[in-house]
């Protein structure tokens, strides 16, 4: 078994890099929420529920859209063999703070549903029909060795045949997403799914938060 | 009813929908505007916030939120009178 990163995407500092090439860059005067809305329009996703998502879910949703564009991994591998593993360091704190504001008046049910970090996984799973293993880890900072170990183990134990994984962080206008599509596809065309490459892609993403 | 449609769009964050896109008798849920259970809760918040109306029981929701017209009728009948 040789796991490869068959596609990867980073969204940070108002820039989007897809498979090592700049895909979109916006002016820094845009607020982070406006940038995400602009990116959604450019992605041509046509998924009105996007507007109801919190910022963390929007960010993860967009990164997954780009990494999975032109693919239907649930059909290719079977929905139960397609999974997601995400991590960040602030969980759903951004949504928690917004919800807390509404509690002072009438609590918003629509904001309450996003006060868990793994909701972003649910949104992506619904969109792409992924029904395999999923997990969201809250860590002090991005840990490439943990991600490599955990995802590789899922493949070794034949729980997954394809995995969308990586880092998705959004807090008070600061954000960073680095998402990898991992498959058992050996070959020179792809980067190997190892600690060095995971770390390098994360580090070279534009802008940084917690890492 | 145009005001109510605007409030629904704002409350539910329906960015791609304009008031004129919503028919007075168009079903709000499932086959109509496609709203879900969380949207139903937000509509209850809307009634409370904008019109000071509390739904007496959840069963009522099904008939009240059938369309914009049924919502408007419920608001007219239940809005607290101002002296």
Tab-separated table of C-alpha atoms in Angstrom:
chain	number	residue	atom	x	y	z
A	1	UNK	CA	0.000	0.000	0.000
A	2	UNK	CA	1.381	3.385	-0.958
A	3	UNK	CA	-0.788	6.333	-0.042
A	4	UNK	CA	-0.623	9.444	-2.189
A	5	UNK	CA	-1.880	13.007	-1.950
A	6	UNK	CA	-3.783	13.084	-5.237
A	7	UNK	CA	-5.052	16.631	-4.750
A	8	UNK	CA	-4.536	19.383	-2.203
A	9	UNK	CA	-5.802	22.851	-1.549
A	10	UNK	CA	-4.999	25.679	0.816
A	11	UNK	CA	-7.139	28.712	1.595
A	12	UNK	CA	-5.494	31.417	3.645
A	13	UNK	CA	-4.775	35.132	3.583
A	14	UNK	CA	-7.396	35.758	0.852
A	15	UNK	CA	-5.630	33.329	-1.504
A	16	UNK	CA	-6.450	29.890	-2.775
A	17	UNK	CA	-3.779	27.482	-3.944
A	18	UNK	CA	-4.899	24.285	-5.646
A	19	UNK	CA	-2.332	21.568	-6.331
A	20	UNK	CA	0.517	24.021	-5.976
A	21	UNK	CA	-0.900	26.675	-8.289
A	22	UNK	CA	-2.635	29.894	-7.364
A	23	UNK	CA	-6.347	29.412	-8.108
A	24	UNK	CA	-7.735	32.694	-6.814
A	25	UNK	CA	-6.541	35.718	-4.927
A	26	UNK	CA	-8.704	38.539	-3.576
A	27	UNK	CA	-7.916	42.038	-2.395
A	28	UNK	CA	-7.105	42.208	1.279
A	29	UNK	CA	-9.730	44.920	1.875
A	30	UNK	CA	-12.426	42.225	1.713
A	31	UNK	CA	-13.543	40.932	5.082
A	32	UNK	CA	-12.998	37.218	5.650
A	33	UNK	CA	-16.759	36.423	5.380
A	34	UNK	CA	-17.016	38.434	2.150
A	35	UNK	CA	-13.954	36.633	0.805
A	36	UNK	CA	-15.595	33.269	1.498
A	37	UNK	CA	-18.795	34.407	-0.241
A	38	UNK	CA	-16.783	35.595	-3.243
A	39	UNK	CA	-14.916	32.299	-3.333
A	40	UNK	CA	-18.211	30.407	-3.175
A	41	UNK	CA	-19.471	32.303	-6.225
A	42	UNK	CA	-16.270	31.565	-8.124
A	43	UNK	CA	-16.438	27.886	-7.208
A	44	UNK	CA	-19.811	27.639	-9.023
A	45	UNK	CA	-20.921	25.206	-6.345
A	46	UNK	CA	-24.628	26.185	-6.566
A	47	UNK	CA	-25.434	24.998	-3.057
A	48	UNK	CA	-27.716	27.606	-1.395
A	49	UNK	CA	-27.239	25.980	2.005
A	50	UNK	CA	-23.742	27.492	1.928
A	51	UNK	CA	-25.201	30.802	3.098
A	52	UNK	CA	-26.625	29.189	6.216
A	53	UNK	CA	-23.337	27.630	7.290
A	54	UNK	CA	-21.066	29.172	9.882
A	55	UNK	CA	-17.660	30.420	8.702
A	56	UNK	CA	-15.791	27.272	9.711
A	57	UNK	CA	-18.179	25.086	7.723
A	58	UNK	CA	-18.044	27.486	4.761
A	59	UNK	CA	-14.248	27.346	4.753
A	60	UNK	CA	-14.087	23.551	4.938
A	61	UNK	CA	-16.888	23.212	2.397
A	62	UNK	CA	-15.053	25.398	-0.142
A	63	UNK	CA	-11.699	23.637	0.328
A	64	UNK	CA	-13.422	20.260	-0.141
A	65	UNK	CA	-15.253	21.540	-3.237
A	66	UNK	CA	-11.947	22.434	-4.848
A	67	UNK	CA	-10.086	19.295	-3.833
A	68	UNK	CA	-12.943	17.103	-5.083
A	69	UNK	CA	-13.777	19.006	-8.253
A	70	UNK	CA	-14.324	16.663	-11.179
A	71	UNK	CA	-14.428	13.661	-8.848
A	72	UNK	CA	-17.218	11.551	-7.390
A	73	UNK	CA	-15.315	9.579	-4.762
A	74	UNK	CA	-18.392	8.030	-3.151
A	75	UNK	CA	-19.253	6.432	-6.488
A	76	UNK	CA	-15.656	5.526	-7.292
A	77	UNK	CA	-14.906	3.824	-3.974
A	78	UNK	CA	-18.307	3.353	-2.351
A	79	UNK	CA	-19.778	5.828	0.144
A	80	UNK	CA	-18.804	3.781	3.214
A	81	UNK	CA	-15.144	3.660	2.106
A	82	UNK	CA	-14.924	7.450	1.782
A	83	UNK	CA	-14.121	9.356	4.980
A	84	UNK	CA	-13.003	12.666	6.451
A	85	UNK	CA	-10.473	13.527	9.147
A	86	UNK	CA	-10.113	17.179	10.124
A	87	UNK	CA	-8.380	19.043	12.896
A	88	UNK	CA	-7.927	22.555	14.235
A	89	UNK	CA	-7.039	24.294	17.475
A	90	UNK	CA	-10.096	26.456	18.208
A	91	UNK	CA	-12.885	23.947	17.594
A	92	UNK	CA	-16.125	25.877	16.860
A	93	UNK	CA	-15.237	28.872	19.050
A	94	UNK	CA	-16.135	31.377	16.299
A	95	UNK	CA	-19.674	29.968	16.031
A	96	UNK	CA	-19.872	29.671	19.826
A	97	UNK	CA	-19.177	33.396	20.191
A	98	UNK	CA	-21.787	34.332	17.574
A	99	UNK	CA	-24.343	32.082	19.237
A	100	UNK	CA	-23.535	33.578	22.628
A	101	UNK	CA	-24.430	37.013	21.236
A	102	UNK	CA	-27.900	35.769	20.235
A	103	UNK	CA	-28.476	34.193	23.660
A	104	UNK	CA	-28.684	37.700	25.104
A	105	UNK	CA	-31.893	38.147	23.099
A	106	UNK	CA	-33.595	35.101	21.562
A	107	UNK	CA	-31.163	32.197	20.954
A	108	UNK	CA	-30.793	31.387	17.263
A	109	UNK	CA	-31.408	27.695	16.453
A	110	UNK	CA	-29.624	28.125	13.118
A	111	UNK	CA	-26.474	29.342	14.885
A	112	UNK	CA	-26.734	26.771	17.649
A	113	UNK	CA	-26.404	23.863	15.227
A	114	UNK	CA	-22.893	25.034	14.303
A	115	UNK	CA	-21.574	25.090	17.866
A	116	UNK	CA	-19.680	21.837	17.303
A	117	UNK	CA	-16.562	21.670	15.109
A	118	UNK	CA	-17.501	18.377	13.439
A	119	UNK	CA	-20.543	19.973	11.769
A	120	UNK	CA	-18.199	20.976	8.934
A	121	UNK	CA	-17.612	17.249	8.361
A	122	UNK	CA	-21.368	16.690	8.238
A	123	UNK	CA	-21.861	19.436	5.655
A	124	UNK	CA	-19.154	17.990	3.386
A	125	UNK	CA	-20.421	14.436	3.901
A	126	UNK	CA	-23.949	15.451	2.873
A	127	UNK	CA	-22.659	17.326	-0.159
A	128	UNK	CA	-20.398	14.516	-1.410
A	129	UNK	CA	-22.276	11.526	0.014
A	130	UNK	CA	-19.385	10.359	2.212
A	131	UNK	CA	-20.438	7.750	4.766
A	132	UNK	CA	-17.138	6.286	5.954
A	133	UNK	CA	-15.098	6.956	9.094
A	134	UNK	CA	-14.911	10.557	10.189
A	135	UNK	CA	-13.248	12.420	13.013
A	136	UNK	CA	-12.488	15.969	14.078
A	137	UNK	CA	-9.512	16.466	16.403
A	138	UNK	CA	-8.853	19.619	18.407
A	139	UNK	CA	-5.102	20.070	18.857
A	140	UNK	CA	-2.712	22.742	20.092
A	141	UNK	CA	-1.360	23.178	16.579
A	142	UNK	CA	-1.157	21.351	13.282
A	143	UNK	CA	0.483	17.957	13.825
A	144	UNK	CA	1.476	16.317	10.507
A	145	UNK	CA	2.760	13.157	12.189
A	146	UNK	CA	-0.589	12.565	13.920
A	147	UNK	CA	-2.539	13.133	10.687
A	148	UNK	CA	-0.236	10.774	8.786
A	149	UNK	CA	-0.510	8.097	11.484
A	150	UNK	CA	-4.272	8.300	11.926
A	151	UNK	CA	-5.248	8.362	8.245
A	152	UNK	CA	-2.695	5.669	7.296
A	153	UNK	CA	-4.054	3.452	10.063
A	154	UNK	CA	-7.596	3.779	8.682
A	155	UNK	CA	-6.334	2.611	5.296
A	156	UNK	CA	-4.262	-0.234	6.825
A	157	UNK	CA	-7.286	-1.526	8.719
A	158	UNK	CA	-9.290	-1.250	5.485
A	159	UNK	CA	-11.773	1.160	7.024
A	160	UNK	CA	-11.219	3.645	4.190
A	161	UNK	CA	-10.170	3.637	0.552
A	162	UNK	CA	-10.193	7.399	0.161
A	163	UNK	CA	-9.937	10.217	2.688
A	164	UNK	CA	-10.385	13.971	2.700
A	165	UNK	CA	-8.220	15.225	5.535
A	166	UNK	CA	-6.401	18.247	6.892
A	167	UNK	CA	-6.626	21.449	8.890
A	168	UNK	CA	-9.644	23.815	8.952
A	169	UNK	CA	-9.448	26.817	11.260
A	170	UNK	CA	-11.573	29.974	11.490
A	171	UNK	CA	-11.706	32.389	14.380
A	172	UNK	CA	-12.806	36.025	14.309
A	173	UNK	CA	-11.769	36.673	10.717
A	174	UNK	CA	-8.499	34.731	10.862
A	175	UNK	CA	-8.583	31.506	8.940
A	176	UNK	CA	-6.594	28.776	7.294
A	177	UNK	CA	-7.602	25.581	5.558
A	178	UNK	CA	-5.204	23.006	4.153
A	179	UNK	CA	-6.982	19.955	2.773
A	180	UNK	CA	-5.516	16.798	1.241
A	181	UNK	CA	-7.223	14.085	-0.803
A	182	UNK	CA	-5.552	10.783	0.069
A	183	UNK	CA	-5.860	7.642	-2.026
A	184	UNK	CA	-4.034	4.349	-2.454
A	185	UNK	CA	-2.547	5.337	-5.800
A	186	UNK	CA	1.180	4.785	-6.170
A	187	UNK	CA	2.990	6.632	-8.914
A	188	UNK	CA	5.298	9.498	-9.727
A	189	UNK	CA	2.382	11.754	-10.641
A	190	UNK	CA	1.483	12.256	-7.000
A	191	UNK	CA	3.109	13.374	-3.776
A	192	UNK	CA	3.509	10.617	-1.254
A	193	UNK	CA	1.278	10.950	1.827
A	194	UNK	CA	4.090	11.275	4.322
A	195	UNK	CA	4.936	13.633	7.172
A	196	UNK	CA	7.380	15.668	5.094
A	197	UNK	CA	4.916	16.423	2.301
A	198	UNK	CA	1.988	17.025	4.667
A	199	UNK	CA	4.128	19.502	6.586
A	200	UNK	CA	5.520	21.200	3.487
A	201	UNK	CA	2.097	21.798	1.927
A	202	UNK	CA	0.823	23.218	5.209
A	203	UNK	CA	3.822	25.483	5.696
A	204	UNK	CA	3.808	26.874	2.186
A	205	UNK	CA	0.093	27.754	2.288
A	206	UNK	CA	-0.344	31.521	2.152
A	207	UNK	CA	-0.786	33.064	5.552
A	208	UNK	CA	-0.731	31.221	8.807
A	209	UNK	CA	-2.727	30.783	11.956
A	210	UNK	CA	-1.552	28.674	14.856
A	211	UNK	CA	1.244	27.192	12.945
B	1	UNK	CA	-47.011	40.147	2.764
B	2	UNK	CA	-44.018	41.673	0.948
B	3	UNK	CA	-42.574	42.756	4.309
B	4	UNK	CA	-43.052	39.282	5.727
B	5	UNK	CA	-41.304	37.747	2.720
B	6	UNK	CA	-38.372	40.134	3.245
B	7	UNK	CA	-38.202	39.174	6.919
B	8	UNK	CA	-38.254	35.463	6.077
B	9	UNK	CA	-35.415	35.912	3.584
B	10	UNK	CA	-33.357	37.855	6.114
B	11	UNK	CA	-34.046	35.535	9.045
B	12	UNK	CA	-33.252	32.394	7.043
B	13	UNK	CA	-30.315	33.900	5.145
B	14	UNK	CA	-31.809	32.992	1.753
B	15	UNK	CA	-29.259	35.030	-0.206
B	16	UNK	CA	-30.345	33.898	-3.673
B	17	UNK	CA	-34.070	34.422	-3.088
B	18	UNK	CA	-35.979	37.651	-3.754
B	19	UNK	CA	-39.375	38.467	-2.177
B	20	UNK	CA	-41.067	38.185	-5.570
B	21	UNK	CA	-39.692	34.631	-5.943
B	22	UNK	CA	-41.905	33.458	-3.088
B	23	UNK	CA	-45.536	32.907	-4.046
B	24	UNK	CA	-48.173	33.850	-1.454
B	25	UNK	CA	-49.501	30.280	-1.410
B	26	UNK	CA	-46.273	28.457	-2.263
B	27	UNK	CA	-45.446	25.735	0.297
B	28	UNK	CA	-42.525	26.866	2.439
B	29	UNK	CA	-41.256	23.381	3.235
B	30	UNK	CA	-40.022	20.397	1.224
B	31	UNK	CA	-41.331	20.753	-2.337
B	32	UNK	CA	-41.803	24.523	-2.148
B	33	UNK	CA	-39.069	26.778	-0.805
B	34	UNK	CA	-37.248	23.722	0.549
B	35	UNK	CA	-36.962	24.854	4.155
B	36	UNK	CA	-35.922	22.365	6.852
B	37	UNK	CA	-36.586	21.783	10.552
B	38	UNK	CA	-33.993	24.345	11.682
B	39	UNK	CA	-35.670	26.917	9.433
B	40	UNK	CA	-38.959	26.119	11.177
B	41	UNK	CA	-37.349	27.010	14.506
B	42	UNK	CA	-36.012	30.234	12.999
B	43	UNK	CA	-39.528	31.138	11.816
B	44	UNK	CA	-40.747	30.691	15.395
B	45	UNK	CA	-37.965	33.089	16.494
B	46	UNK	CA	-39.075	35.506	13.756
B	47	UNK	CA	-42.665	35.534	15.038
B	48	UNK	CA	-41.417	36.163	18.559
B	49	UNK	CA	-38.870	38.820	17.637
B	50	UNK	CA	-40.822	40.841	15.089
B	51	UNK	CA	-44.437	40.308	16.164
B	52	UNK	CA	-44.186	39.313	19.851
B	53	UNK	CA	-46.147	36.160	19.081
B	54	UNK	CA	-45.361	32.864	20.793
B	55	UNK	CA	-46.658	29.700	19.175
B	56	UNK	CA	-48.906	28.025	21.738
B	57	UNK	CA	-47.788	24.536	20.714
B	58	UNK	CA	-45.464	22.980	18.150
B	59	UNK	CA	-48.383	21.199	16.445
B	60	UNK	CA	-49.643	24.583	15.270
B	61	UNK	CA	-46.435	25.141	13.275
B	62	UNK	CA	-47.432	22.784	10.496
B	63	UNK	CA	-50.514	24.808	9.574
B	64	UNK	CA	-49.086	28.256	10.439
B	65	UNK	CA	-45.951	27.804	8.324
B	66	UNK	CA	-47.672	26.206	5.340
B	67	UNK	CA	-47.217	29.344	3.227
B	68	UNK	CA	-46.585	33.079	3.536
B	69	UNK	CA	-50.342	33.642	3.412
B	70	UNK	CA	-51.049	31.288	6.347
B	71	UNK	CA	-48.249	32.952	8.318
B	72	UNK	CA	-49.646	36.409	7.577
B	73	UNK	CA	-53.133	35.304	8.645
B	74	UNK	CA	-51.790	33.886	11.903
B	75	UNK	CA	-49.874	37.101	12.600
B	76	UNK	CA	-52.972	39.237	11.924
B	77	UNK	CA	-55.061	37.107	14.266
B	78	UNK	CA	-52.520	36.850	17.074
B	79	UNK	CA	-50.546	40.084	17.085
B	80	UNK	CA	-50.910	41.833	20.459
B	81	UNK	CA	-53.180	44.880	20.151
B	82	UNK	CA	-51.553	48.235	20.793
B	83	UNK	CA	-53.721	50.870	22.513
